[in-house]
CSV table of N, CA and C in Angstrom, one decimal:
chain,number,residue,atom,x,y,z
A,28,MET,N,30.8,9.5,-18.4
A,28,MET,CA,31.0,8.4,-19.3
A,28,MET,C,30.4,7.1,-18.5
A,29,THR,N,29.8,6.3,-19.4
A,29,THR,CA,29.2,5.1,-18.8
A,29,THR,C,30.4,4.0,-18.7
A,30,THR,N,30.0,2.9,-18.0
A,30,THR,CA,31.1,1.9,-17.9
A,30,THR,C,31.2,1.3,-19.3
A,31,LYS,N,30.2,1.0,-20.1
A,31,LYS,CA,30.4,0.7,-21.5
A,31,LYS,C,31.2,1.6,-22.3
A,32,GLU,N,30.9,2.8,-22.1
A,32,GLU,CA,31.7,3.8,-23.0
A,32,GLU,C,33.3,3.7,-22.6
A,33,ARG,N,33.4,3.7,-21.3
A,33,ARG,CA,34.9,3.7,-20.8
A,33,ARG,C,35.5,2.3,-21.3
A,34,ILE,N,34.9,1.2,-21.2
A,34,ILE,CA,35.4,-0.1,-21.6
A,34,ILE,C,35.8,0.0,-23.1
A,35,SER,N,34.7,0.4,-23.8
A,35,SER,CA,34.9,0.5,-25.3
A,35,SER,C,36.1,1.3,-25.8
A,36,THR,N,36.6,2.3,-24.9
A,36,THR,CA,37.6,3.0,-25.4
A,36,THR,C,39.0,2.3,-25.3
A,37,GLN,N,39.0,1.2,-24.5
A,37,GLN,CA,40.3,0.4,-24.3
A,37,GLN,C,40.2,-1.0,-24.8
A,38,PHE,N,38.9,-1.5,-24.9
A,38,PHE,CA,38.8,-2.8,-25.3
A,38,PHE,C,37.7,-3.0,-26.3
A,39,THR,N,37.7,-4.1,-27.1
A,39,THR,CA,36.6,-4.4,-28.1
A,39,THR,C,35.6,-5.2,-27.5
A,40,LEU,N,34.3,-4.7,-27.5
A,40,LEU,CA,33.3,-5.5,-27.0
A,40,LEU,C,32.6,-6.3,-28.0
A,41,HIS,N,32.2,-7.6,-27.7
A,41,HIS,CA,31.7,-8.5,-28.6
A,41,HIS,C,30.3,-9.1,-27.9
A,42,PRO,N,29.4,-9.4,-28.6
A,42,PRO,CA,28.2,-10.1,-28.0
A,42,PRO,C,28.7,-11.5,-27.5
A,43,ALA,N,28.5,-11.8,-26.3
A,43,ALA,CA,29.1,-12.9,-25.6
A,43,ALA,C,28.6,-14.3,-26.3
A,44,ALA,N,27.4,-14.3,-26.8
A,44,ALA,CA,27.0,-15.5,-27.5
A,44,ALA,C,27.7,-15.9,-28.8
A,45,ALA,N,28.5,-14.7,-29.3
A,45,ALA,CA,29.2,-15.0,-30.6
A,45,ALA,C,30.6,-15.0,-30.4
A,46,ALA,N,31.0,-15.0,-29.2
A,46,ALA,CA,32.5,-15.0,-28.9
A,46,ALA,C,32.8,-16.1,-27.7
A,47,SER,N,32.3,-17.4,-27.9
A,47,SER,CA,32.5,-18.4,-27.0
A,47,SER,C,33.9,-18.7,-26.6
A,48,GLU,N,34.8,-18.3,-27.5
A,48,GLU,CA,36.4,-18.6,-27.4
A,48,GLU,C,36.8,-17.7,-26.1
A,49,LEU,N,36.1,-16.7,-25.8
A,49,LEU,CA,36.4,-15.7,-24.7
A,49,LEU,C,35.6,-16.2,-23.3
A,50,LEU,N,35.1,-17.3,-23.3
A,50,LEU,CA,34.3,-17.7,-22.1
A,50,LEU,C,34.8,-19.1,-21.8
A,51,ALA,N,34.6,-19.4,-20.4
A,51,ALA,CA,34.7,-20.8,-19.9
A,51,ALA,C,33.7,-21.6,-20.6
A,52,ALA,N,33.8,-22.9,-20.8
A,52,ALA,CA,32.8,-23.7,-21.6
A,52,ALA,C,31.5,-23.7,-20.8
A,53,ALA,N,31.5,-23.8,-19.4
A,53,ALA,CA,30.3,-23.7,-18.6
A,53,ALA,C,29.7,-22.5,-18.8
A,54,THR,N,30.3,-21.3,-18.8
A,54,THR,CA,29.7,-20.0,-19.0
A,54,THR,C,29.0,-19.9,-20.3
A,55,ALA,N,29.7,-20.3,-21.4
A,55,ALA,CA,29.1,-20.2,-22.8
A,55,ALA,C,27.9,-21.1,-22.8
A,56,GLU,N,27.8,-22.2,-22.2
A,56,GLU,CA,26.7,-23.2,-22.2
A,56,GLU,C,25.5,-22.6,-21.6
A,57,ALA,N,25.8,-21.8,-20.4
A,57,ALA,CA,24.7,-21.2,-19.6
A,57,ALA,C,24.2,-20.0,-20.1
A,58,LEU,N,24.8,-19.3,-21.1
A,58,LEU,CA,24.5,-17.9,-21.6
A,58,LEU,C,23.1,-17.8,-22.0
A,59,PRO,N,22.5,-18.8,-22.7
A,59,PRO,CA,21.2,-18.7,-23.2
A,59,PRO,C,20.1,-18.6,-22.1
A,60,THR,N,20.4,-18.9,-20.9
A,60,THR,CA,19.5,-18.9,-19.8
A,60,THR,C,19.2,-17.5,-19.2
A,61,ILE,N,20.0,-16.5,-19.7
A,61,ILE,CA,20.0,-15.1,-19.2
A,61,ILE,C,19.0,-14.3,-20.2
A,62,THR,N,18.3,-13.3,-19.6
A,62,THR,CA,17.5,-12.5,-20.3
A,62,THR,C,18.4,-11.2,-20.4
A,63,GLY,N,18.6,-10.6,-21.5
A,63,GLY,CA,19.3,-9.4,-21.6
A,63,GLY,C,20.6,-9.4,-22.4
A,64,ASP,N,21.2,-8.3,-22.6
A,64,ASP,CA,22.5,-8.3,-23.5
A,64,ASP,C,23.6,-8.6,-22.5
A,65,VAL,N,24.5,-9.6,-23.1
A,65,VAL,CA,25.7,-9.8,-22.4
A,65,VAL,C,26.8,-9.7,-23.4
A,66,GLU,N,27.8,-8.9,-23.1
A,66,GLU,CA,28.9,-8.6,-23.8
A,66,GLU,C,30.2,-9.1,-23.3
A,67,VAL,N,31.2,-9.4,-24.0
A,67,VAL,CA,32.4,-9.9,-23.5
A,67,VAL,C,33.5,-9.1,-24.1
A,68,PHE,N,34.6,-8.8,-23.3
A,68,PHE,CA,35.8,-8.3,-23.9
A,68,PHE,C,37.1,-8.9,-23.3
A,69,ALA,N,38.0,-9.1,-24.2
A,69,ALA,CA,39.3,-9.7,-23.9
A,69,ALA,C,40.1,-8.7,-23.2
A,70,ILE,N,40.9,-9.3,-22.2
A,70,ILE,CA,41.8,-8.5,-21.3
A,70,ILE,C,43.1,-9.3,-21.1
A,71,ASP,N,44.1,-8.7,-20.7
A,71,ASP,CA,45.4,-9.2,-20.3
A,71,ASP,C,45.2,-10.0,-19.0
A,72,PRO,N,45.4,-11.3,-19.0
A,72,PRO,CA,45.1,-12.0,-17.8
A,72,PRO,C,45.8,-11.5,-16.6
A,73,GLU,N,46.7,-10.6,-16.7
A,73,GLU,CA,47.5,-10.0,-15.6
A,73,GLU,C,46.6,-9.1,-15.0
A,74,ILE,N,45.5,-8.5,-15.6
A,74,ILE,CA,44.7,-7.6,-14.9
A,74,ILE,C,43.4,-8.2,-14.5
A,75,ALA,N,43.3,-9.5,-14.5
A,75,ALA,CA,42.0,-10.1,-14.2
A,75,ALA,C,41.4,-9.9,-13.0
A,76,ASP,N,42.4,-9.8,-11.9
A,76,ASP,CA,41.9,-9.5,-10.6
A,76,ASP,C,41.2,-8.1,-10.5
A,77,THR,N,40.2,-7.9,-9.7
A,77,THR,CA,39.3,-6.7,-9.7
A,77,THR,C,40.1,-5.4,-9.5
A,78,ALA,N,41.0,-5.4,-8.6
A,78,ALA,CA,41.8,-4.1,-8.4
A,78,ALA,C,42.6,-3.7,-9.5
A,79,ALA,N,43.2,-4.7,-10.1
A,79,ALA,CA,44.1,-4.4,-11.4
A,79,ALA,C,43.3,-3.9,-12.5
A,80,LEU,N,42.1,-4.6,-12.6
A,80,LEU,CA,41.2,-4.2,-13.8
A,80,LEU,C,40.8,-2.8,-13.6
A,81,LEU,N,40.3,-2.5,-12.3
A,81,LEU,CA,39.8,-1.2,-12.1
A,81,LEU,C,40.9,-0.2,-12.2
A,82,ASP,N,42.1,-0.4,-11.9
A,82,ASP,CA,43.2,0.6,-12.0
A,82,ASP,C,43.4,0.7,-13.5
A,83,ALA,N,43.4,-0.3,-14.3
A,83,ALA,CA,43.8,-0.2,-15.7
A,83,ALA,C,42.6,0.6,-16.5
A,84,THR,N,41.4,0.4,-16.0
A,84,THR,CA,40.4,1.1,-16.8
A,84,THR,C,39.9,2.4,-16.0
A,85,ASP,N,40.5,2.7,-14.9
A,85,ASP,CA,40.0,4.0,-14.1
A,85,ASP,C,38.4,3.9,-13.8
A,86,LEU,N,37.9,2.7,-13.6
A,86,LEU,CA,36.5,2.6,-13.3
A,86,LEU,C,36.4,2.5,-11.7
A,87,SER,N,35.2,2.8,-11.2
A,87,SER,CA,34.9,2.7,-9.8
A,87,SER,C,34.6,1.3,-9.4
A,88,PRO,N,34.9,1.0,-8.1
A,88,PRO,CA,34.6,-0.3,-7.7
A,88,PRO,C,33.1,-0.7,-7.8
A,89,ALA,N,32.3,0.3,-7.9
A,89,ALA,CA,30.9,0.1,-8.0
A,89,ALA,C,30.4,-0.4,-9.4
A,90,THR,N,31.3,-0.4,-10.2
A,90,THR,CA,31.1,-0.9,-11.6
A,90,THR,C,31.3,-2.5,-11.8
A,91,SER,N,32.0,-2.9,-10.8
A,91,SER,CA,32.5,-4.5,-10.8
A,91,SER,C,31.9,-5.2,-9.7
A,92,ALA,N,31.4,-6.5,-10.0
A,92,ALA,CA,30.9,-7.4,-9.1
A,92,ALA,C,31.7,-8.7,-9.0
A,93,ASN,N,32.0,-8.9,-7.9
A,93,ASN,CA,32.8,-10.2,-7.5
A,93,ASN,C,31.9,-11.4,-7.2
A,94,CYS,N,32.3,-12.5,-7.5
A,94,CYS,CA,31.5,-13.7,-7.3
A,94,CYS,C,32.5,-14.5,-6.1
A,95,VAL,N,31.7,-14.6,-5.0
A,95,VAL,CA,32.5,-15.3,-3.7
A,95,VAL,C,31.8,-16.5,-3.6
A,96,LEU,N,32.5,-17.6,-3.5
A,96,LEU,CA,31.9,-18.9,-3.2
A,96,LEU,C,32.0,-19.3,-1.7
A,97,VAL,N,30.8,-19.6,-1.0
A,97,VAL,CA,30.8,-19.8,0.4
A,97,VAL,C,30.2,-21.1,0.6
A,98,ALA,N,30.6,-21.9,1.6
A,98,ALA,CA,30.1,-23.2,1.9
A,98,ALA,C,29.9,-23.3,3.3
A,99,GLY,N,28.9,-24.3,3.7
A,99,GLY,CA,28.8,-24.6,5.1
A,99,GLY,C,27.9,-25.8,5.1
A,100,SER,N,27.7,-26.4,6.3
A,100,SER,CA,26.9,-27.7,6.3
A,100,SER,C,26.0,-27.7,7.4
A,101,ARG,N,25.1,-28.5,7.3
A,101,ARG,CA,24.0,-28.7,8.4
A,101,ARG,C,23.5,-30.1,8.3
A,102,ALA,N,23.6,-30.8,9.5
A,102,ALA,CA,23.1,-32.2,9.5
A,102,ALA,C,23.7,-33.0,8.4
A,103,GLY,N,25.0,-32.8,8.1
A,103,GLY,CA,25.8,-33.6,7.2
A,103,GLY,C,25.6,-33.2,5.7
A,104,GLU,N,24.7,-32.1,5.5
A,104,GLU,CA,24.4,-31.7,4.1
A,104,GLU,C,25.3,-30.5,3.9
A,105,GLU,N,26.1,-30.6,2.8
A,105,GLU,CA,26.8,-29.3,2.4
A,105,GLU,C,25.9,-28.3,1.7
A,106,ARG,N,26.1,-27.0,1.8
A,106,ARG,CA,25.3,-26.0,1.1
A,106,ARG,C,26.4,-25.0,0.6
A,107,ILE,N,26.3,-24.6,-0.7
A,107,ILE,CA,27.2,-23.8,-1.3
A,107,ILE,C,26.4,-22.6,-1.9
A,108,ALA,N,26.9,-21.5,-1.8
A,108,ALA,CA,26.3,-20.3,-2.5
A,108,ALA,C,27.5,-19.5,-3.2
A,109,ALA,N,27.0,-19.0,-4.4
A,109,ALA,CA,27.8,-18.0,-5.1
A,109,ALA,C,27.2,-16.7,-4.8
A,110,CYS,N,28.0,-15.8,-4.1
A,110,CYS,CA,27.5,-14.5,-3.6
A,110,CYS,C,28.1,-13.4,-4.5
A,111,MET,N,27.2,-12.7,-5.1
A,111,MET,CA,27.6,-11.7,-6.1
A,111,MET,C,27.4,-10.3,-5.3
A,112,VAL,N,28.7,-9.7,-5.1
A,112,VAL,CA,28.7,-8.4,-4.5
A,112,VAL,C,29.6,-7.3,-5.1
A,113,LEU,N,29.2,-6.2,-5.0
A,113,LEU,CA,30.0,-5.0,-5.7
A,113,LEU,C,31.5,-5.1,-5.0
A,114,ALA,N,32.4,-4.6,-5.9
A,114,ALA,CA,33.8,-4.6,-5.5
A,114,ALA,C,34.1,-3.6,-4.4
A,115,ASN,N,33.1,-2.7,-4.0
A,115,ASN,CA,33.4,-1.8,-2.9
A,115,ASN,C,32.6,-2.3,-1.6
A,116,THR,N,32.2,-3.6,-1.8
A,116,THR,CA,31.6,-4.2,-0.5
A,116,THR,C,32.3,-5.5,-0.3
A,117,ARG,N,31.8,-6.2,0.8
A,117,ARG,CA,32.3,-7.5,1.2
A,117,ARG,C,31.0,-8.3,1.5
A,118,ALA,N,31.0,-9.5,1.1
A,118,ALA,CA,30.0,-10.4,1.5
A,118,ALA,C,29.8,-10.5,3.0
A,119,ASP,N,28.7,-10.3,3.6
A,119,ASP,CA,28.5,-10.7,5.0
A,119,ASP,C,28.4,-12.1,5.4
A,120,VAL,N,29.5,-12.8,5.1
A,120,VAL,CA,29.6,-14.2,5.3
A,120,VAL,C,29.1,-14.7,6.7
A,121,ASN,N,29.7,-14.0,7.8
A,121,ASN,CA,29.3,-14.5,9.1
A,121,ASN,C,28.0,-14.2,9.7
A,122,ARG,N,27.3,-13.4,9.1
A,122,ARG,CA,25.9,-13.2,9.4
A,122,ARG,C,24.9,-13.5,8.3
A,123,ARG,N,24.9,-12.8,7.3
A,123,ARG,CA,23.8,-12.8,6.3
A,123,ARG,C,23.9,-14.1,5.6
A,124,VAL,N,25.0,-14.3,5.0
A,124,VAL,CA,25.1,-15.6,4.3
A,124,VAL,C,24.9,-16.8,5.1
A,125,LYS,N,25.5,-16.8,6.2
A,125,LYS,CA,25.4,-18.0,7.2
A,125,LYS,C,23.9,-18.2,7.4
A,126,LYS,N,23.2,-17.3,7.6
A,126,LYS,CA,21.7,-17.4,7.9
A,126,LYS,C,20.9,-17.9,6.7
A,127,LEU,N,21.2,-17.3,5.6
A,127,LEU,CA,20.6,-17.7,4.3
A,127,LEU,C,20.8,-19.2,4.0
A,128,LEU,N,22.1,-19.5,4.2
A,128,LEU,CA,22.4,-21.1,4.0
A,128,LEU,C,21.9,-22.0,5.1
A,129,ASP,N,21.5,-21.3,6.2
A,129,ASP,CA,21.0,-22.1,7.4
A,129,ASP,C,22.1,-23.0,7.8
A,130,VAL,N,23.2,-22.6,8.1
A,130,VAL,CA,24.4,-23.3,8.6
A,130,VAL,C,25.0,-22.6,9.9
A,131,ARG,N,25.7,-23.4,10.7
A,131,ARG,CA,26.4,-22.7,11.9
A,131,ARG,C,27.6,-21.9,11.6
A,132,LYS,N,28.4,-22.5,10.4
A,132,LYS,CA,29.5,-21.8,10.1
A,132,LYS,C,29.6,-21.8,8.6
A,133,ALA,N,29.9,-20.6,8.1
A,133,ALA,CA,30.2,-20.5,6.6
A,133,ALA,C,31.6,-20.0,6.4
A,134,SER,N,32.3,-20.6,5.4
A,134,SER,CA,33.5,-20.1,5.0
A,134,SER,C,33.7,-20.2,3.5
A,135,PHE,N,34.8,-19.5,3.1
A,135,PHE,CA,35.0,-19.4,1.7
A,135,PHE,C,35.4,-20.9,1.2
A,136,LEU,N,34.9,-21.3,-0.1
A,136,LEU,CA,35.2,-22.5,-0.7
A,136,LEU,C,36.8,-22.5,-0.9
A,137,PRO,N,37.4,-23.5,-0.5
A,137,PRO,CA,38.8,-23.5,-0.9
A,137,PRO,C,39.1,-23.3,-2.4
A,138,LEU,N,40.1,-22.6,-2.8
A,138,LEU,CA,40.6,-22.2,-4.2
A,138,LEU,C,40.6,-23.3,-5.2
A,139,GLU,N,41.3,-24.4,-4.8
A,139,GLU,CA,41.3,-25.5,-5.6
A,139,GLU,C,40.1,-26.1,-5.9
A,140,ARG,N,39.2,-26.3,-4.9
A,140,ARG,CA,37.9,-26.8,-5.1
A,140,ARG,C,37.0,-25.9,-6.0
A,141,ALA,N,37.0,-24.7,-5.6
A,141,ALA,CA,36.3,-23.7,-6.4
A,141,ALA,C,36.6,-23.8,-8.0
A,142,VAL,N,37.8,-23.8,-8.3
A,142,VAL,CA,38.2,-24.0,-9.7
A,142,VAL,C,37.8,-25.4,-10.3
A,143,ALA,N,38.1,-26.3,-9.5
A,143,ALA,CA,37.7,-27.7,-10.1
A,143,ALA,C,36.2,-27.9,-10.3
A,144,GLU,N,35.5,-27.4,-9.3
A,144,GLU,CA,34.1,-27.7,-9.4
A,144,GLU,C,33.3,-26.7,-10.3
A,145,SER,N,33.9,-25.5,-10.4
A,145,SER,CA,33.2,-24.5,-11.3
A,145,SER,C,33.7,-24.8,-12.8
A,146,GLY,N,34.7,-25.4,-13.0
A,146,GLY,CA,35.3,-25.4,-14.3
A,146,GLY,C,35.8,-24.1,-14.9
A,147,MET,N,36.0,-23.1,-13.9
A,147,MET,CA,36.5,-21.9,-14.2
A,147,MET,C,38.0,-21.5,-13.7
A,148,GLU,N,38.5,-20.6,-14.1
A,148,GLU,CA,39.9,-20.1,-13.6
A,148,GLU,C,39.7,-19.2,-12.6
A,149,TYR,N,40.6,-19.2,-11.5
A,149,TYR,CA,40.7,-18.3,-10.4
A,149,TYR,C,40.9,-16.9,-11.1
A,150,GLY,N,40.2,-15.9,-10.6
A,150,GLY,CA,40.2,-14.6,-11.2
A,150,GLY,C,39.2,-14.3,-12.2
A,151,GLY,N,38.6,-15.4,-12.5
A,151,GLY,CA,37.6,-15.3,-13.6
A,151,GLY,C,36.3,-15.8,-13.2
A,152,ILE,N,36.1,-16.6,-12.0
A,152,ILE,CA,34.9,-17.2,-11.7
A,152,ILE,C,33.7,-16.2,-11.6
A,153,GLY,N,32.6,-16.7,-12.3
A,153,GLY,CA,31.5,-15.9,-12.3
A,153,GLY,C,30.3,-16.8,-12.0
A,154,PRO,N,29.0,-16.2,-11.8
A,154,PRO,CA,27.8,-17.1,-11.5
A,154,PRO,C,27.3,-17.8,-12.7
A,155,ILE,N,27.6,-17.4,-13.9
A,155,ILE,CA,26.9,-18.0,-15.1
A,155,ILE,C,27.7,-19.3,-15.5
A,156,GLY,N,27.0,-20.3,-15.3
A,156,GLY,CA,27.6,-21.7,-15.6
A,156,GLY,C,28.1,-22.4,-14.4
A,157,LEU,N,27.8,-22.0,-13.2
A,157,LEU,CA,28.2,-22.6,-12.0
A,157,LEU,C,27.4,-24.0,-11.8
A,158,PRO,N,27.8,-24.9,-11.1
A,158,PRO,CA,26.9,-26.1,-10.8
A,158,PRO,C,25.5,-25.7,-10.4
A,159,GLY,N,24.6,-26.5,-10.9
A,159,GLY,CA,23.1,-26.1,-10.6
A,159,GLY,C,22.9,-26.3,-8.9
A,160,SER,N,23.7,-27.1,-8.3
A,160,SER,CA,23.5,-27.3,-6.8
A,160,SER,C,23.9,-26.0,-6.0
A,161,TYR,N,24.5,-25.0,-6.6
A,161,TYR,CA,25.1,-23.9,-5.9
A,161,TYR,C,23.8,-22.9,-5.9
A,162,ARG,N,23.6,-22.3,-4.9
A,162,ARG,CA,22.7,-21.1,-4.9
A,162,ARG,C,23.4,-19.9,-5.4
A,163,VAL,N,22.7,-19.0,-6.2
A,163,VAL,CA,23.3,-17.7,-6.6
A,163,VAL,C,22.5,-16.6,-5.9
A,164,LEU,N,23.3,-16.0,-4.9
A,164,LEU,CA,22.8,-14.9,-4.2
A,164,LEU,C,23.3,-13.6,-4.6
A,165,ILE,N,22.5,-12.8,-5.1
A,165,ILE,CA,22.9,-11.4,-5.6
A,165,ILE,C,22.5,-10.2,-4.6
A,166,ASP,N,23.5,-9.5,-4.2
A,166,ASP,CA,23.1,-8.3,-3.5
A,166,ASP,C,22.3,-7.4,-4.2
A,167,SER,N,21.3,-6.9,-3.6
A,167,SER,CA,20.3,-5.9,-4.3
A,167,SER,C,21.1,-4.8,-5.0
A,168,ARG,N,22.2,-4.4,-4.5
A,168,ARG,CA,22.9,-3.3,-5.2
A,168,ARG,C,23.5,-3.9,-6.5
A,169,VAL,N,23.8,-5.0,-6.7
A,169,VAL,CA,24.3,-5.6,-7.8
A,169,VAL,C,23.1,-5.7,-8.9
A,170,ALA,N,22.0,-6.2,-8.4
A,170,ALA,CA,20.9,-6.4,-9.3
A,170,ALA,C,20.4,-5.0,-9.8
A,171,GLU,N,20.5,-4.0,-9.1
A,171,GLU,CA,20.1,-2.7,-9.6
A,171,GLU,C,21.0,-1.9,-10.4
A,172,ALA,N,22.3,-2.5,-10.6
A,172,ALA,CA,23.2,-1.8,-11.5
A,172,ALA,C,22.9,-1.8,-12.9
A,173,LYS,N,23.1,-0.6,-13.6
A,173,LYS,CA,22.8,-0.6,-15.1
A,173,LYS,C,23.7,-1.4,-15.9
A,174,GLU,N,25.1,-1.1,-15.5
A,174,GLU,CA,26.1,-1.9,-16.1
A,174,GLU,C,27.1,-2.5,-15.1
A,175,LEU,N,27.6,-3.8,-15.3
A,175,LEU,CA,28.4,-4.5,-14.4
A,175,LEU,C,29.5,-5.2,-15.2
A,176,ILE,N,30.6,-5.3,-14.6
A,176,ILE,CA,31.7,-6.2,-15.1
A,176,ILE,C,31.7,-7.4,-14.1
A,177,ILE,N,31.8,-8.5,-14.8
A,177,ILE,CA,31.9,-9.7,-13.9
A,177,ILE,C,32.8,-10.8,-14.6
A,178,GLY,N,33.1,-11.9,-14.0
A,178,GLY,CA,34.0,-12.8,-14.5
A,178,GLY,C,33.2,-13.6,-15.7
A,179,SER,N,34.1,-14.1,-16.6
A,179,SER,CA,33.7,-14.9,-17.8
A,179,SER,C,34.0,-16.3,-17.7
A,180,GLY,N,34.7,-16.7,-16.5
A,180,GLY,CA,35.1,-18.1,-16.4
A,180,GLY,C,36.6,-18.2,-16.6
A,181,ILE,N,37.2,-17.2,-17.4
A,181,ILE,CA,38.6,-17.3,-17.6
A,181,ILE,C,39.2,-16.0,-17.2
A,182,ARG,N,40.5,-16.1,-17.1
A,182,ARG,CA,41.3,-14.8,-16.7
A,182,ARG,C,41.4,-13.8,-17.9
A,183,GLY,N,41.3,-14.3,-19.1
A,183,GLY,CA,41.4,-13.6,-20.2
A,183,GLY,C,40.4,-12.7,-20.8
A,184,SER,N,39.4,-12.6,-20.0
A,184,SER,CA,38.2,-11.8,-20.5
A,184,SER,C,37.2,-11.4,-19.4
A,185,LYS,N,36.4,-10.6,-19.7
A,185,LYS,CA,35.3,-10.1,-18.6
A,185,LYS,C,34.0,-10.0,-19.3
A,186,LEU,N,32.9,-10.0,-18.6
A,186,LEU,CA,31.4,-9.8,-19.1
A,186,LEU,C,31.0,-8.5,-18.7
A,187,LEU,N,30.3,-7.9,-19.5
A,187,LEU,CA,29.6,-6.6,-19.3
A,187,LEU,C,28.1,-6.8,-19.4
A,188,LEU,N,27.4,-6.6,-18.5
A,188,LEU,CA,25.9,-6.9,-18.5
A,188,LEU,C,25.2,-6.0,-17.5
A,189,SER,N,23.9,-6.0,-17.5
A,189,SER,CA,23.2,-5.3,-16.3
A,189,SER,C,23.0,-6.2,-15.1
A,190,GLY,N,22.7,-5.5,-14.0
A,190,GLY,CA,22.3,-6.3,-12.9
A,190,GLY,C,21.0,-7.0,-13.1
A,191,ALA,N,20.0,-6.5,-13.9
A,191,ALA,CA,18.8,-7.2,-14.2
A,191,ALA,C,19.1,-8.5,-15.0
A,192,ALA,N,20.0,-8.3,-16.0
A,192,ALA,CA,20.3,-9.6,-16.7
A,192,ALA,C,20.9,-10.6,-15.9
A,193,LEU,N,21.8,-10.3,-14.8
A,193,LEU,CA,22.5,-11.1,-13.9
A,193,LEU,C,21.4,-11.7,-13.0
A,194,ALA,N,20.4,-10.9,-12.6
A,194,ALA,CA,19.4,-11.4,-11.8
A,194,ALA,C,18.4,-12.3,-12.4
A,195,SER,N,18.4,-12.3,-13.8
A,195,SER,CA,17.6,-13.3,-14.5
A,195,SER,C,18.1,-14.7,-14.6
A,196,LEU,N,19.4,-14.8,-14.1
A,196,LEU,CA,19.9,-16.2,-14.1
A,196,LEU,C,18.9,-17.2,-13.4
A,197,PRO,N,18.5,-18.3,-14.0
A,197,PRO,CA,17.6,-19.1,-13.3
A,197,PRO,C,18.1,-19.5,-11.9
A,198,GLY,N,17.2,-19.4,-10.9
A,198,GLY,CA,17.4,-19.7,-9.6
A,198,GLY,C,18.1,-18.6,-8.8
A,199,ALA,N,18.4,-17.5,-9.4
A,199,ALA,CA,19.2,-16.4,-8.7
A,199,ALA,C,18.2,-15.8,-7.7
A,200,GLU,N,18.8,-15.4,-6.5
A,200,GLU,CA,18.0,-14.7,-5.4
A,200,GLU,C,18.6,-13.4,-5.1
A,201,VAL,N,17.9,-12.3,-5.4
A,201,VAL,CA,18.2,-11.1,-5.0
A,201,VAL,C,18.1,-10.9,-3.5
A,202,VAL,N,19.1,-10.5,-2.8
A,202,VAL,CA,19.1,-10.4,-1.3
A,202,VAL,C,19.6,-8.9,-0.9
A,203,ASP,N,18.7,-8.3,-0.1
A,203,ASP,CA,19.0,-7.0,0.6
A,203,ASP,C,20.0,-7.3,1.6
A,204,GLY,N,21.1,-6.4,1.6
A,204,GLY,CA,22.1,-6.5,2.7
A,204,GLY,C,23.0,-7.8,2.7
A,205,LEU,N,23.2,-8.3,1.5
A,205,LEU,CA,24.1,-9.5,1.5
A,205,LEU,C,25.5,-9.1,1.7
A,206,ALA,N,25.8,-7.8,1.4
A,206,ALA,CA,27.2,-7.4,1.6
A,206,ALA,C,27.2,-6.1,2.5
A,207,ASN,N,28.3,-5.7,3.0
A,207,ASN,CA,28.6,-4.6,3.8
A,207,ASN,C,29.6,-3.7,3.0
A,208,GLU,N,29.4,-2.4,3.1
A,208,GLU,CA,30.4,-1.3,2.5
A,208,GLU,C,31.8,-1.6,3.1
A,209,ILE,N,32.8,-1.5,2.3
A,209,ILE,CA,34.2,-1.6,2.8
A,209,ILE,C,34.5,-0.2,3.3
A,210,VAL,N,34.9,-0.1,4.5
A,210,VAL,CA,35.3,1.2,5.1
A,210,VAL,C,36.8,1.4,5.2
């Protein structure tokens, strides 16, 4: 059974462009910049966190991609990236992301700041609609996925799209080895 088939047995899928009430404002505004189908489904906000959603849907971690916001600075210039990695991997912040950002030290963006700057809710932050100054780094395994679940910007819904659609986001960079398998 595909991810979409499994999701549609528990939730009602809608074309995301026709269901802006299920999206953060920034996400809804940025949707037209993506090539490909993007669907949205409402969920109980209590299962917005990846592990809870996967438990509730009995899906594999390889069907869900997390958005991790990372920051660092060099010569007084702050550099921020949204790293899209599969739920069964972890962003390689200390090596790969640090090198891509060309900073000496990279760390996760503080929660309060991530929420304030993205205009999205914790547990729902996704790459669609993030500030234009953020780089969007997509692990190649995410870009290759046929179907993915990602944040919609709010805790009460999730997006379903292909990795190719996600990689079509303006300025997105597909990166080999952005994440490491969780062992």
